[in-house]
Tab-separated table of C-alpha atoms in Angstrom:
chain	number	residue	atom	x	y	z
A	1	MET	CA	214.120	14.691	190.189
A	2	SER	CA	210.554	15.851	189.712
A	3	GLN	CA	209.134	18.731	191.621
A	4	THR	CA	206.440	18.149	194.199
A	5	SER	CA	203.037	19.014	192.811
A	6	THR	CA	201.305	21.960	194.479
A	7	PRO	CA	197.515	22.154	194.596
A	8	ALA	CA	196.108	24.765	192.244
A	9	GLN	CA	194.980	28.006	193.826
A	10	SER	CA	191.750	29.700	193.002
A	11	PRO	CA	191.959	33.214	191.555
A	12	ALA	CA	190.236	34.475	194.679
A	13	VAL	CA	193.245	33.680	196.897
A	14	ALA	CA	196.034	34.267	194.411
A	15	THR	CA	198.344	37.165	195.130
A	16	ALA	CA	199.904	39.837	192.890
A	17	GLY	CA	197.797	38.820	189.929
A	18	GLU	CA	198.971	35.243	190.333
A	19	ARG	CA	197.201	32.411	188.600
A	20	VAL	CA	199.043	29.157	189.247
A	21	ASP	CA	197.627	26.371	187.146
A	22	GLU	CA	199.213	22.964	187.420
A	23	THR	CA	196.369	21.987	185.188
A	24	ALA	CA	194.474	18.763	185.754
A	25	ASP	CA	193.927	18.147	182.060
A	26	ARG	CA	197.112	19.069	180.248
A	27	THR	CA	195.854	17.653	176.968
A	28	ALA	CA	192.749	19.841	176.873
A	29	ASP	CA	191.976	21.682	173.677
A	30	PRO	CA	192.611	25.378	174.437
A	31	THR	CA	189.612	26.278	172.282
A	32	ALA	CA	187.174	24.085	174.221
A	33	ASP	CA	186.242	26.703	176.848
A	34	PRO	CA	183.231	28.600	175.444
A	35	THR	CA	183.900	31.551	177.756
A	36	VAL	CA	187.138	32.588	176.081
A	37	LYS	CA	187.039	35.321	173.469
A	38	GLU	CA	189.312	33.638	170.956
A	39	THR	CA	187.756	31.432	168.335
A	40	VAL	CA	189.343	28.396	166.760
A	41	GLU	CA	190.221	30.483	163.730
A	42	GLU	CA	191.974	33.128	165.854
A	43	LEU	CA	194.224	30.702	167.742
A	44	PRO	CA	197.445	29.642	166.017
A	45	ARG	CA	197.714	26.296	164.239
A	46	PRO	CA	201.380	26.263	163.217
A	47	ARG	CA	202.128	23.790	160.478
A	48	ARG	CA	205.873	24.019	161.036
A	49	PHE	CA	208.141	25.131	163.855
A	50	ALA	CA	209.120	28.155	161.780
A	51	ASP	CA	205.471	29.289	161.865
A	52	VAL	CA	205.584	29.886	165.638
A	53	LYS	CA	206.191	33.566	166.336
A	54	GLY	CA	209.173	34.417	168.483
A	55	TRP	CA	212.897	35.093	168.545
A	56	PHE	CA	214.922	31.884	168.682
A	57	TRP	CA	217.796	32.002	166.224
A	58	PRO	CA	219.485	28.961	164.616
A	59	ALA	CA	222.742	29.359	166.571
A	60	ASP	CA	220.844	29.210	169.859
A	61	GLN	CA	218.744	26.291	168.681
A	62	LEU	CA	221.996	24.448	167.999
A	63	LEU	CA	223.344	25.322	171.453
A	64	PHE	CA	220.125	24.337	173.268
A	65	ASP	CA	220.271	21.048	171.387
A	66	TRP	CA	223.950	20.561	172.249
A	67	PHE	CA	223.673	21.376	175.983
A	68	LEU	CA	220.520	19.300	176.511
A	69	THR	CA	221.881	16.375	174.492
A	70	HIS	CA	225.252	16.593	176.283
A	71	GLN	CA	223.456	16.325	179.618
A	72	ARG	CA	221.629	13.221	178.419
A	73	ASP	CA	224.752	11.574	177.008
A	74	THR	CA	227.046	12.284	179.967
A	75	ASP	CA	224.478	11.395	182.634
A	76	PRO	CA	222.001	8.977	181.022
A	77	GLN	CA	220.620	7.794	184.375
A	78	GLY	CA	220.502	11.259	185.887
A	79	ARG	CA	217.421	13.331	186.444
A	80	GLY	CA	216.903	17.048	186.370
A	81	ASP	CA	213.936	19.224	185.656
A	82	LEU	CA	213.643	21.927	182.987
A	83	LEU	CA	212.495	25.479	183.621
A	84	GLU	CA	211.665	28.472	181.444
A	85	LEU	CA	211.060	31.925	182.895
A	86	GLY	CA	209.220	33.968	180.265
A	87	ALA	CA	207.687	32.153	177.333
A	88	TYR	CA	205.985	34.608	174.942
A	89	LEU	CA	204.123	32.347	172.471
A	90	GLY	CA	206.138	29.219	173.227
A	91	LYS	CA	208.795	28.932	170.516
A	92	SER	CA	211.728	28.053	172.787
A	93	ALA	CA	209.461	26.130	175.189
A	94	ILE	CA	208.317	23.884	172.335
A	95	PHE	CA	211.953	23.193	171.509
A	96	VAL	CA	213.006	22.509	175.128
A	97	GLY	CA	210.002	20.240	175.706
A	98	GLY	CA	211.416	17.745	173.223
A	99	TYR	CA	214.295	16.944	175.628
A	100	LEU	CA	212.139	16.060	178.636
A	101	ARG	CA	212.927	12.579	179.999
A	102	ASP	CA	210.732	10.191	181.975
A	103	GLY	CA	210.388	11.290	185.573
A	104	GLU	CA	211.322	14.902	184.838
A	105	GLU	CA	209.167	18.014	185.073
A	106	PHE	CA	209.080	20.961	182.678
A	107	THR	CA	207.789	24.185	184.229
A	108	VAL	CA	207.009	27.382	182.325
A	109	CYS	CA	206.368	30.614	184.207
A	110	ASP	CA	204.892	33.713	182.554
A	111	LEU	CA	202.329	36.404	183.241
A	112	TRP	CA	200.699	35.881	179.832
A	113	ASP	CA	197.529	37.981	179.928
A	114	SER	CA	197.522	38.541	183.711
A	115	PRO	CA	198.182	42.071	184.972
A	116	ALA	CA	201.798	42.874	185.775
A	117	PRO	CA	202.540	43.435	189.467
A	118	ASP	CA	204.020	46.901	188.909
A	119	ASP	CA	203.568	49.801	186.509
A	120	PRO	CA	207.023	49.657	184.794
A	121	ASN	CA	206.578	45.979	183.974
A	122	SER	CA	203.033	46.591	182.750
A	123	ALA	CA	204.270	49.333	180.421
A	124	GLU	CA	207.003	47.072	179.033
A	125	MET	CA	204.546	44.259	178.325
A	126	GLY	CA	202.206	46.675	176.569
A	127	ARG	CA	205.012	47.870	174.298
A	128	SER	CA	206.515	44.517	173.394
A	129	TYR	CA	203.937	41.753	173.861
A	130	SER	CA	200.551	42.983	172.685
A	131	THR	CA	199.650	39.518	171.339
A	132	LEU	CA	200.792	37.611	174.418
A	133	THR	CA	198.073	35.233	175.607
A	134	ARG	CA	198.124	31.951	177.426
A	135	ARG	CA	195.625	30.426	175.011
A	136	ALA	CA	197.930	31.085	172.092
A	137	PHE	CA	200.843	29.534	173.997
A	138	GLU	CA	198.813	26.419	174.732
A	139	ALA	CA	197.627	26.106	171.131
A	140	ASN	CA	201.192	26.417	169.854
A	141	TYR	CA	202.645	23.965	172.381
A	142	LEU	CA	199.967	21.308	171.849
A	143	SER	CA	200.592	21.507	168.113
A	144	PHE	CA	203.954	19.822	168.794
A	145	HIS	CA	203.487	17.899	172.071
A	146	ASP	CA	200.773	15.700	173.532
A	147	THR	CA	200.651	17.389	176.947
A	148	LEU	CA	201.330	20.835	178.334
A	149	PRO	CA	204.167	21.545	180.744
A	150	THR	CA	203.389	22.729	184.258
A	151	LEU	CA	202.210	26.309	183.750
A	152	VAL	CA	202.677	28.950	186.427
A	153	GLN	CA	200.799	32.074	185.390
A	154	ALA	CA	202.385	34.542	187.756
A	155	PRO	CA	205.377	36.847	188.172
A	156	THR	CA	208.658	34.948	188.056
A	157	SER	CA	209.260	36.059	191.646
A	158	VAL	CA	207.025	33.185	192.831
A	159	ILE	CA	208.939	30.432	191.032
A	160	THR	CA	211.071	29.361	194.005
A	161	SER	CA	207.865	28.437	195.819
A	162	ARG	CA	206.747	26.228	192.912
A	163	VAL	CA	209.975	24.453	191.924
A	164	GLY	CA	212.230	22.604	194.356
A	165	PRO	CA	215.732	23.935	195.117
A	166	GLY	CA	218.549	22.173	193.253
A	167	SER	CA	216.067	20.302	191.047
A	168	CYS	CA	216.775	21.751	187.572
A	169	ARG	CA	219.456	20.818	185.069
A	170	PHE	CA	218.587	23.570	182.553
A	171	VAL	CA	216.998	26.990	183.093
A	172	HIS	CA	216.163	29.475	180.327
A	173	VAL	CA	215.615	33.056	181.516
A	174	ASP	CA	213.747	35.269	179.030
A	175	ALA	CA	211.299	37.219	181.149
A	176	SER	CA	211.294	40.872	182.226
A	177	HIS	CA	214.010	43.187	180.921
A	178	LEU	CA	213.955	45.393	184.021
A	179	TYR	CA	217.091	45.238	186.157
A	180	GLU	CA	215.346	44.503	189.463
A	181	HIS	CA	213.353	41.641	187.956
A	182	VAL	CA	216.317	40.125	186.108
A	183	HIS	CA	218.344	40.266	189.322
A	184	GLY	CA	215.596	38.262	191.016
A	185	ASP	CA	215.464	35.766	188.131
A	186	ILE	CA	219.229	35.228	188.450
A	187	GLU	CA	218.913	34.497	192.151
A	188	ALA	CA	216.048	32.091	191.438
A	189	ALA	CA	218.007	30.251	188.739
A	190	ARG	CA	220.987	29.910	191.088
A	191	GLU	CA	218.782	28.411	193.808
A	192	LEU	CA	216.895	26.020	191.518
A	193	LEU	CA	219.788	24.680	189.421
A	194	GLN	CA	221.716	21.539	190.218
A	195	PRO	CA	225.434	22.111	190.979
A	196	GLU	CA	226.496	21.612	187.328
A	197	GLY	CA	223.243	22.859	185.786
A	198	ILE	CA	223.188	25.234	182.818
A	199	VAL	CA	221.470	28.622	182.679
A	200	ALA	CA	220.793	30.581	179.477
A	201	PHE	CA	220.078	34.320	179.634
A	202	ASP	CA	218.374	36.009	176.693
A	203	ASP	CA	218.939	39.618	175.559
A	204	PHE	CA	222.092	39.998	177.666
A	205	ARG	CA	223.575	42.432	175.128
A	206	ALA	CA	220.591	44.009	173.344
A	207	GLU	CA	220.642	47.792	173.209
A	208	HIS	CA	216.989	47.978	174.315
A	209	CYS	CA	217.663	45.828	177.402
A	210	PRO	CA	220.425	47.518	179.429
A	211	GLY	CA	218.896	46.177	182.638
A	212	VAL	CA	219.525	42.611	181.478
A	213	SER	CA	223.151	43.364	180.625
A	214	ALA	CA	223.796	45.047	183.980
A	215	ALA	CA	222.191	42.245	185.978
A	216	VAL	CA	223.762	39.331	184.086
A	217	TRP	CA	227.337	40.646	183.930
A	218	GLY	CA	226.986	41.915	187.490
A	219	ALA	CA	226.226	38.364	188.614
A	220	VAL	CA	229.704	37.216	187.516
A	221	PRO	CA	231.620	38.905	190.381
A	222	THR	CA	228.754	39.010	192.882
A	223	THR	CA	227.240	35.509	192.646
A	224	GLY	CA	230.012	33.437	191.086
A	225	LEU	CA	228.231	32.953	187.759
A	226	LYS	CA	230.721	31.476	185.293
A	227	PRO	CA	229.970	32.258	181.646
A	228	ILE	CA	230.718	29.390	179.254
A	229	CYS	CA	229.807	30.877	175.893
A	230	ILE	CA	227.892	33.691	174.250
A	231	THR	CA	226.047	34.145	170.970
A	232	GLY	CA	224.605	37.328	169.529
A	233	THR	CA	221.576	37.016	171.808
A	234	LYS	CA	222.224	34.625	174.716
A	235	LEU	CA	224.785	33.969	177.448
A	236	TYR	CA	225.203	30.393	178.700
A	237	GLY	CA	226.758	29.768	182.093
A	238	THR	CA	226.883	27.699	185.260
A	239	TRP	CA	227.562	28.076	188.957
A	240	GLY	CA	229.474	24.802	188.848
A	241	ASP	CA	232.758	23.887	187.172
A	242	PRO	CA	232.622	25.176	183.585
A	243	ALA	CA	235.825	23.476	182.374
A	244	PRO	CA	234.488	19.997	181.392
A	245	VAL	CA	231.468	21.284	179.480
A	246	ARG	CA	233.518	24.053	177.853
A	247	GLU	CA	236.105	21.554	176.592
A	248	ALA	CA	233.369	19.314	175.191
A	249	LEU	CA	231.700	22.334	173.580
A	250	LEU	CA	234.960	23.419	171.913
A	251	ALA	CA	235.484	19.900	170.556
A	252	TRP	CA	232.000	19.978	169.026
A	253	LEU	CA	232.464	23.470	167.623
A	254	GLY	CA	235.632	22.251	165.918
A	255	THR	CA	233.465	19.940	163.796
A	256	ARG	CA	231.030	22.668	162.707
A	257	GLU	CA	231.702	24.555	159.515
A	258	ASP	CA	228.559	26.675	159.945
A	259	LEU	CA	229.578	28.203	163.309
A	260	TRP	CA	232.502	30.556	163.838
A	261	HIS	CA	234.005	30.544	167.319
A	262	GLY	CA	236.834	32.149	169.222
A	263	VAL	CA	238.039	32.124	172.822
A	264	GLU	CA	239.125	35.060	174.927
A	265	GLU	CA	239.652	35.607	178.633
A	266	VAL	CA	236.923	37.450	180.524
A	267	ALA	CA	237.003	37.942	184.301
A	268	GLY	CA	239.890	35.515	184.553
A	269	ARG	CA	238.202	32.632	182.676
A	270	PRO	CA	238.036	31.517	179.032
A	271	LEU	CA	234.838	32.625	177.287
A	272	VAL	CA	233.763	31.050	173.994
A	273	ARG	CA	232.349	33.505	171.480
A	274	ILE	CA	230.082	32.008	168.807
A	275	LYS	CA	228.853	33.607	165.611
A	276	GLY	CA	226.078	31.808	163.796
A	277	THR	CA	225.171	33.835	160.723
A	278	LYS	CA	225.547	30.662	158.633
A	279	ALA	CA	224.164	28.275	161.250
A	280	LYS	CA	222.116	25.333	160.017
A	281	VAL	CA	219.130	24.593	162.219
A	282	PRO	CA	219.011	21.234	164.026
A	283	ALA	CA	216.141	18.793	163.664
A	284	GLN	CA	212.925	20.762	164.201
A	285	PRO	CA	209.934	19.720	166.320
A	286	ARG	CA	207.187	18.362	164.090
A	287	SER	CA	203.688	19.797	164.174
A	288	ARG	CA	200.590	17.651	164.170
A	289	HIS	CA	199.228	20.139	161.606
A	290	GLU	CA	202.093	19.586	159.187
A	291	PRO	CA	200.722	18.981	155.685
A	292	GLU	CA	201.121	15.574	154.159
A	293	PRO	CA	204.006	15.336	151.707
A	294	ASP	CA	203.066	15.613	148.046
A	295	SER	CA	202.377	12.296	146.333
A	296	ALA	CA	205.060	10.934	144.013
A	297	PRO	CA	204.692	11.980	140.362
A	298	GLU	CA	202.970	9.479	138.087
A	299	PRO	CA	205.357	7.410	135.937
A	300	ALA	CA	205.489	8.117	132.206
A	301	PRO	CA	203.151	5.846	130.166
A	302	GLU	CA	204.784	2.801	128.550
A	303	PRO	CA	204.922	2.835	124.720
A	304	ARG	CA	202.189	0.863	122.924
A	305	VAL	CA	203.101	-2.472	121.384
A	306	GLY	CA	203.960	-2.013	117.710
A	307	ALA	CA	204.118	1.711	117.968
A	308	SER	CA	206.925	3.229	116.034
A	309	ALA	CA	209.694	4.795	118.019
A	310	PRO	CA	209.551	8.533	118.165
A	311	ARG	CA	211.640	10.231	115.574
A	312	VAL	CA	214.816	11.751	116.898
A	313	PRO	CA	215.646	14.965	115.120
A	314	ALA	CA	218.908	14.835	113.245
A	315	ALA	CA	221.728	16.696	114.803
A	316	ALA	CA	222.142	20.085	113.283
A	317	THR	CA	225.220	20.559	111.149
A	318	PRO	CA	227.682	22.531	113.214
A	319	PRO	CA	228.278	25.970	111.761
A	320	ARG	CA	231.517	26.548	109.928
A	321	PRO	CA	234.004	28.433	112.012
A	322	PRO	CA	234.492	32.005	110.876
A	323	ARG	CA	237.385	32.666	108.588
A	324	SER	CA	240.430	33.992	110.269
A	325	ARG	CA	241.392	37.584	109.734
A	326	ILE	CA	244.604	36.601	107.856
A	327	ARG	CA	242.730	34.315	105.449
A	328	ARG	CA	240.251	37.069	104.625
A	329	LEU	CA	243.129	39.456	103.978
A	330	VAL	CA	244.914	36.996	101.663
A	331	ARG	CA	241.696	36.358	99.730
A	332	ASP	CA	241.186	40.077	99.197
A	333	LEU	CA	244.766	40.860	98.091
A	334	LEU	CA	245.704	37.924	95.808
A	335	PRO	CA	244.523	37.756	92.171
A	336	PRO	CA	241.494	35.471	91.764
A	337	ILE	CA	243.365	33.011	89.504
A	338	LEU	CA	246.047	32.498	92.151
A	339	THR	CA	243.477	32.131	94.925
A	340	ARG	CA	241.634	29.378	93.009
A	341	ALA	CA	244.908	27.571	92.410
A	342	ILE	CA	245.708	27.545	96.125
A	343	VAL	CA	242.243	26.240	96.993
A	344	ARG	CA	242.479	23.379	94.430
A	345	ARG	CA	245.915	22.435	95.754
A	346	ARG	CA	244.658	22.249	99.337
A	347	LYS	CA	241.732	20.015	98.307
A	348	ALA	CA	243.975	17.615	96.383
C-alpha cells in the first residue's frame, strides 16, 4: 500500500530542524536552483554505480537483491512500501529504488545538511559525514532513476508521522550510531513493517558503533526481533515468522559458490552466517551518464586482386638435441679410428 501524502511544511513551522519535502517536482535538476552554493561541476555525475561514494558491499547487494526479489516472486500481487532511514549520498537508496513496484512508495529520511537535534548527534555527523548534502544525494539518485523518492529531511524520530503503520515490506536502517537513536529507529521499523516484512540494520557489529550493537541485539529479547542472517556489516531480521524465508535463503545460498555460509543457534533460533569476501555483485543500476561502449574495431582490409600472397617465413630448423653425457664420454675415450668406424656403421 502507498502512504498517504502529507502536505509539505514550510521551514518556518518545521520543528527540530525538520525540513519535510515531499517535493512537487521530483524530476527537477538539483543544479537548477541558482541560490545553492554548489555548481554543476561540484555535484556528482556518477558514470557507474561503483562511482557513488558509500559503503555497500557486494554480499549485502546480493542479499538486498535476494530479499526484494523473493518478496516480488512469492507475493506478485502484494504491495508494500520501501523505507530507508539514513542515506548518506544515496548508494543503497539507488539500489533499493530499482525494486519499487507500481503503487508503492519509497521514502528516504535523513538530516542531510540540516542541523542535528542534539549535540552528540551533531558531533558524530561532523566526524563522519563532512560531505553529506541533500543536493549531492539528489544528483546521484537522478543519475540512475527518473524521479526522486519521497524525501523527509528531518531526524528519523519523525518518520512514524510520515509513513503509515504496517505499510512497509522492507526497511533499511543506517542512520545515527548513538544507542538512544538506534533504539528509536528499531521501534519505528517495528511499527512501520508489515507482519512478515524484512528489516536490515547496518553497522550492527562495527567496533566504532557499540551503540548500534547494543540496541540491535537488545531488541531480540525485548521486542521479539528474530534475526535471519548476518554478514560482516548488516543484520537481517523480521518480527514475523522467519522460518519460510530462512529456508528459501538457505536453498539459494546452496547454489552460490561465491558466498560461504554456516548456521548456528542464537537465542534459541537458527542464525545464518554469511561471508562474502568472494561475492560477485548482482546486476548494477545503470547511470544515464554511462559512457557509450567503444565502437567495434575496423575489419582488416581485403587483399588486392592479383596481389601475391604474403610470404610465410620457413620454419626454423629445430636445433639438434644436445649430446648425452655418455656419448660425449665414449667419444673422448675411444681412439678416433674406432669412433669413425662406429659412426659409419650407424649411418649404413
